[in-house]
PDB file of C-alpha atoms in Angstrom:
ATOM      1  CA  UNK A   8       2.467  19.962   7.081  1.00  0.00           C
ATOM      2  CA  UNK A   9      -1.083  20.124   5.676  1.00  0.00           C
ATOM      3  CA  UNK A  10      -2.930  17.256   4.023  1.00  0.00           C
ATOM      4  CA  UNK A  11      -2.671  16.909   0.256  1.00  0.00           C
ATOM      5  CA  UNK A  12      -5.822  17.085  -1.909  1.00  0.00           C
ATOM      6  CA  UNK A  13      -3.795  15.406  -4.687  1.00  0.00           C
ATOM      7  CA  UNK A  14      -3.155  12.198  -2.767  1.00  0.00           C
ATOM      8  CA  UNK A  15      -5.405  11.617   0.244  1.00  0.00           C
ATOM      9  CA  UNK A  16      -3.098  10.041   2.790  1.00  0.00           C
ATOM     10  CA  UNK A  17      -4.051   8.564   6.159  1.00  0.00           C
ATOM     11  CA  UNK A  18      -3.418  10.592   9.298  1.00  0.00           C
ATOM     12  CA  UNK A  19       0.269  10.601  10.266  1.00  0.00           C
ATOM     13  CA  UNK A  20       1.629  10.390   6.716  1.00  0.00           C
ATOM     14  CA  UNK A  21       3.060  13.185   4.568  1.00  0.00           C
ATOM     15  CA  UNK A  22       4.397  13.592   1.053  1.00  0.00           C
ATOM     16  CA  UNK A  23       8.181  13.956   1.046  1.00  0.00           C
ATOM     17  CA  UNK A  24       8.914  14.673  -2.599  1.00  0.00           C
ATOM     18  CA  UNK A  25       7.356  14.135  -6.011  1.00  0.00           C
ATOM     19  CA  UNK A  26       9.278  13.040  -9.099  1.00  0.00           C
ATOM     20  CA  UNK A  27       7.611  13.423 -12.474  1.00  0.00           C
ATOM     21  CA  UNK A  28       8.770  11.775 -15.683  1.00  0.00           C
ATOM     22  CA  UNK A  29       6.884  11.333 -18.951  1.00  0.00           C
ATOM     23  CA  UNK A  30       4.887   8.233 -18.068  1.00  0.00           C
ATOM     24  CA  UNK A  31       5.308   7.941 -14.300  1.00  0.00           C
ATOM     25  CA  UNK A  32       4.701   9.924 -11.146  1.00  0.00           C
ATOM     26  CA  UNK A  33       6.733   8.796  -8.135  1.00  0.00           C
ATOM     27  CA  UNK A  34       5.582  10.087  -4.756  1.00  0.00           C
ATOM     28  CA  UNK A  35       7.673   9.612  -1.628  1.00  0.00           C
ATOM     29  CA  UNK A  36       5.410   9.014   1.382  1.00  0.00           C
ATOM     30  CA  UNK A  37       6.815   9.366   4.899  1.00  0.00           C
ATOM     31  CA  UNK A  38       5.200   8.173   8.113  1.00  0.00           C
ATOM     32  CA  UNK A  39       5.326  10.661  10.989  1.00  0.00           C
ATOM     33  CA  UNK A  40       3.840   8.407  13.666  1.00  0.00           C
ATOM     34  CA  UNK A  41       5.974   8.595  16.823  1.00  0.00           C
ATOM     35  CA  UNK A  42       5.604   4.865  17.557  1.00  0.00           C
ATOM     36  CA  UNK A  43       4.380   1.569  16.082  1.00  0.00           C
ATOM     37  CA  UNK A  44       2.802  -1.545  17.587  1.00  0.00           C
ATOM     38  CA  UNK A  45       4.532  -4.904  17.352  1.00  0.00           C
ATOM     39  CA  UNK A  46       2.396  -7.253  15.209  1.00  0.00           C
ATOM     40  CA  UNK A  47       3.415 -10.214  17.403  1.00  0.00           C
ATOM     41  CA  UNK A  48       2.781  -8.995  20.958  1.00  0.00           C
ATOM     42  CA  UNK A  49       0.888  -5.724  20.353  1.00  0.00           C
ATOM     43  CA  UNK A  50       3.135  -3.552  22.546  1.00  0.00           C
ATOM     44  CA  UNK A  51       4.124  -0.154  21.185  1.00  0.00           C
ATOM     45  CA  UNK A  52       7.704   0.902  20.561  1.00  0.00           C
ATOM     46  CA  UNK A  53       9.277   4.265  19.770  1.00  0.00           C
ATOM     47  CA  UNK A  54      12.814   2.944  19.260  1.00  0.00           C
ATOM     48  CA  UNK A  55      13.591   3.147  15.534  1.00  0.00           C
ATOM     49  CA  UNK A  56      15.989   0.403  14.466  1.00  0.00           C
ATOM     50  CA  UNK A  57      16.408   1.398  10.786  1.00  0.00           C
ATOM     51  CA  UNK A  58      14.375   2.382   7.734  1.00  0.00           C
ATOM     52  CA  UNK A  59      13.989   1.258   4.132  1.00  0.00           C
ATOM     53  CA  UNK A  60      12.022   2.122   0.991  1.00  0.00           C
ATOM     54  CA  UNK A  61       9.072   0.049  -0.150  1.00  0.00           C
ATOM     55  CA  UNK A  62       7.559   0.489  -3.612  1.00  0.00           C
ATOM     56  CA  UNK A  63       3.802   0.242  -4.111  1.00  0.00           C
ATOM     57  CA  UNK A  64       1.678   0.911  -7.213  1.00  0.00           C
ATOM     58  CA  UNK A  65      -1.265   3.296  -6.836  1.00  0.00           C
ATOM     59  CA  UNK A  66      -4.210   4.438  -8.959  1.00  0.00           C
ATOM     60  CA  UNK A  67      -3.059   6.225 -12.147  1.00  0.00           C
ATOM     61  CA  UNK A  68      -3.313  10.012 -12.293  1.00  0.00           C
ATOM     62  CA  UNK A  69      -3.379  12.232 -15.369  1.00  0.00           C
ATOM     63  CA  UNK A  70      -2.431   9.393 -17.699  1.00  0.00           C
ATOM     64  CA  UNK A  71       0.656   8.516 -15.665  1.00  0.00           C
ATOM     65  CA  UNK A  72       1.410   5.469 -13.555  1.00  0.00           C
ATOM     66  CA  UNK A  73       1.662   6.427  -9.887  1.00  0.00           C
ATOM     67  CA  UNK A  74       4.321   4.766  -7.751  1.00  0.00           C
ATOM     68  CA  UNK A  75       4.319   5.311  -3.998  1.00  0.00           C
ATOM     69  CA  UNK A  76       7.792   5.091  -2.525  1.00  0.00           C
ATOM     70  CA  UNK A  77       7.090   4.471   1.142  1.00  0.00           C
ATOM     71  CA  UNK A  78       9.761   5.260   3.699  1.00  0.00           C
ATOM     72  CA  UNK A  79       9.067   2.459   6.178  1.00  0.00           C
ATOM     73  CA  UNK A  80      10.735   2.306   9.566  1.00  0.00           C
ATOM     74  CA  UNK A  81      11.694  -0.766  11.530  1.00  0.00           C
ATOM     75  CA  UNK A  82      11.221  -0.643  15.278  1.00  0.00           C
ATOM     76  CA  UNK A  83      12.773  -2.690  18.069  1.00  0.00           C
ATOM     77  CA  UNK A  84      10.426  -4.632  20.331  1.00  0.00           C
ATOM     78  CA  UNK A  85      11.687  -4.554  23.920  1.00  0.00           C
ATOM     79  CA  UNK A  86       9.151  -7.055  25.288  1.00  0.00           C
ATOM     80  CA  UNK A  87      11.244  -9.925  26.663  1.00  0.00           C
ATOM     81  CA  UNK A  88       8.604 -12.599  26.007  1.00  0.00           C
ATOM     82  CA  UNK A  89       8.056 -11.533  22.383  1.00  0.00           C
ATOM     83  CA  UNK A  90       9.881 -13.714  19.812  1.00  0.00           C
ATOM     84  CA  UNK A  91      10.081 -10.798  17.358  1.00  0.00           C
ATOM     85  CA  UNK A  92      12.895  -8.383  18.184  1.00  0.00           C
ATOM     86  CA  UNK A  93      12.583  -6.085  15.137  1.00  0.00           C
ATOM     87  CA  UNK A  94       9.416  -5.323  13.176  1.00  0.00           C
ATOM     88  CA  UNK A  95       8.406  -3.020  10.336  1.00  0.00           C
ATOM     89  CA  UNK A  96       5.660  -0.496  10.936  1.00  0.00           C
ATOM     90  CA  UNK A  97       2.324  -1.400   9.376  1.00  0.00           C
ATOM     91  CA  UNK A  98       0.424   1.085   7.223  1.00  0.00           C
ATOM     92  CA  UNK A  99      -2.999  -0.632   7.032  1.00  0.00           C
ATOM     93  CA  UNK A 100      -4.902   2.466   5.850  1.00  0.00           C
ATOM     94  CA  UNK A 101      -2.619   2.761   2.814  1.00  0.00           C
ATOM     95  CA  UNK A 102      -1.378  -0.738   1.944  1.00  0.00           C
ATOM     96  CA  UNK A 103      -1.691  -4.258   3.330  1.00  0.00           C
ATOM     97  CA  UNK A 104       1.321  -6.083   4.726  1.00  0.00           C
ATOM     98  CA  UNK A 105       3.451  -7.524   1.907  1.00  0.00           C
ATOM     99  CA  UNK A 106       1.158  -6.055  -0.800  1.00  0.00           C
ATOM    100  CA  UNK A 107       2.586  -4.507  -3.965  1.00  0.00           C
ATOM    101  CA  UNK A 108      -0.497  -2.379  -4.703  1.00  0.00           C
ATOM    102  CA  UNK A 109      -2.204   0.284  -2.590  1.00  0.00           C
ATOM    103  CA  UNK A 110      -5.615  -0.320  -1.040  1.00  0.00           C
ATOM    104  CA  UNK A 111      -7.102   2.233  -3.477  1.00  0.00           C
ATOM    105  CA  UNK A 112      -5.723   0.418  -6.535  1.00  0.00           C
ATOM    106  CA  UNK A 113      -6.804  -2.936  -5.118  1.00  0.00           C
ATOM    107  CA  UNK A 114     -10.398  -1.702  -4.780  1.00  0.00           C
ATOM    108  CA  UNK A 115     -10.356  -0.309  -8.335  1.00  0.00           C
ATOM    109  CA  UNK A 116      -9.077  -3.594  -9.734  1.00  0.00           C
ATOM    110  CA  UNK A 117     -11.741  -5.524  -7.816  1.00  0.00           C
ATOM    111  CA  UNK A 118     -14.432  -3.242  -9.260  1.00  0.00           C
ATOM    112  CA  UNK A 119     -13.151  -3.873 -12.797  1.00  0.00           C
ATOM    113  CA  UNK A 120     -13.024  -7.613 -12.112  1.00  0.00           C
ATOM    114  CA  UNK A 121     -16.607  -7.666 -10.833  1.00  0.00           C
ATOM    115  CA  UNK A 122     -17.828  -5.719 -13.868  1.00  0.00           C
ATOM    116  CA  UNK A 123     -16.195  -8.002 -16.440  1.00  0.00           C
ATOM    117  CA  UNK A 124     -14.504 -11.375 -16.671  1.00  0.00           C
ATOM    118  CA  UNK A 125     -10.861 -11.701 -15.649  1.00  0.00           C
ATOM    119  CA  UNK A 126      -9.744 -12.046 -19.273  1.00  0.00           C
ATOM    120  CA  UNK A 127     -11.644  -8.931 -20.372  1.00  0.00           C
ATOM    121  CA  UNK A 128     -10.427  -7.030 -17.312  1.00  0.00           C
ATOM    122  CA  UNK A 129      -6.818  -7.947 -18.152  1.00  0.00           C
ATOM    123  CA  UNK A 130      -7.288  -6.302 -21.562  1.00  0.00           C
ATOM    124  CA  UNK A 131      -9.259  -3.332 -20.186  1.00  0.00           C
ATOM    125  CA  UNK A 132      -6.969  -2.415 -17.284  1.00  0.00           C
ATOM    126  CA  UNK A 133      -4.044  -1.090 -19.426  1.00  0.00           C
ATOM    127  CA  UNK A 134      -6.452   1.267 -21.214  1.00  0.00           C
ATOM    128  CA  UNK A 135      -7.277   2.689 -17.764  1.00  0.00           C
ATOM    129  CA  UNK A 136      -3.590   2.971 -16.852  1.00  0.00           C
ATOM    130  CA  UNK A 137      -3.470  -0.137 -14.667  1.00  0.00           C
ATOM    131  CA  UNK A 138      -1.650  -3.441 -15.099  1.00  0.00           C
ATOM    132  CA  UNK A 139      -3.046  -6.743 -13.882  1.00  0.00           C
ATOM    133  CA  UNK A 140      -2.969 -10.354 -15.023  1.00  0.00           C
ATOM    134  CA  UNK A 141      -6.121 -12.492 -15.003  1.00  0.00           C
ATOM    135  CA  UNK A 142      -4.877 -14.956 -12.323  1.00  0.00           C
ATOM    136  CA  UNK A 143      -3.898 -12.064 -10.033  1.00  0.00           C
ATOM    137  CA  UNK A 144      -7.284 -10.434 -10.534  1.00  0.00           C
ATOM    138  CA  UNK A 145      -9.049 -13.700  -9.691  1.00  0.00           C
ATOM    139  CA  UNK A 146      -6.963 -13.971  -6.511  1.00  0.00           C
ATOM    140  CA  UNK A 147      -8.062 -10.432  -5.543  1.00  0.00           C
ATOM    141  CA  UNK A 148     -11.708 -11.282  -6.244  1.00  0.00           C
ATOM    142  CA  UNK A 149     -11.549 -14.367  -4.010  1.00  0.00           C
ATOM    143  CA  UNK A 150     -10.870 -12.078  -1.035  1.00  0.00           C
ATOM    144  CA  UNK A 151     -14.304 -10.441  -1.367  1.00  0.00           C
ATOM    145  CA  UNK A 152     -16.680 -11.928   1.220  1.00  0.00           C
ATOM    146  CA  UNK A 153     -19.941 -13.375  -0.144  1.00  0.00           C
ATOM    147  CA  UNK A 154     -23.114 -11.347   0.385  1.00  0.00           C
ATOM    148  CA  UNK A 155     -24.746 -12.219   3.710  1.00  0.00           C
ATOM    149  CA  UNK A 156     -28.350 -11.421   2.743  1.00  0.00           C
ATOM    150  CA  UNK A 157     -28.971 -14.398   0.457  1.00  0.00           C
ATOM    151  CA  UNK A 158     -32.724 -15.294   0.559  1.00  0.00           C
TER     152      UNK A 158
END
């Protein structure tokens, strides 16, 4: 399957189906990687244990909220010394572990937060099709490393 110009996905991911309603665009994203690495021990596994859907918000498109419905697989770790027996595949190029927003949306929200105060950004974001609360935005901004070239 070829790469989509609509939604630039990392290598090894494809669009399964797209569902369009009046105010929302839901895109199913499927990983096609043949294996995943255990986050505990680092060994790769190709034994799929099960799969589940994970919902992540993405940057709005055409005035609609974009929801990514990720089909995430769980793999079995066969390393005997590893305490983790089952692990979910990580998709670091698309979304951080446990995050509810995509990396693209996170960067957009950080840019808005750096341009204006958190309170102003909270009021501005819905006009741009994004939702964020001031405390959440401040938490995102705290993850930005300080500039290293301070005179």
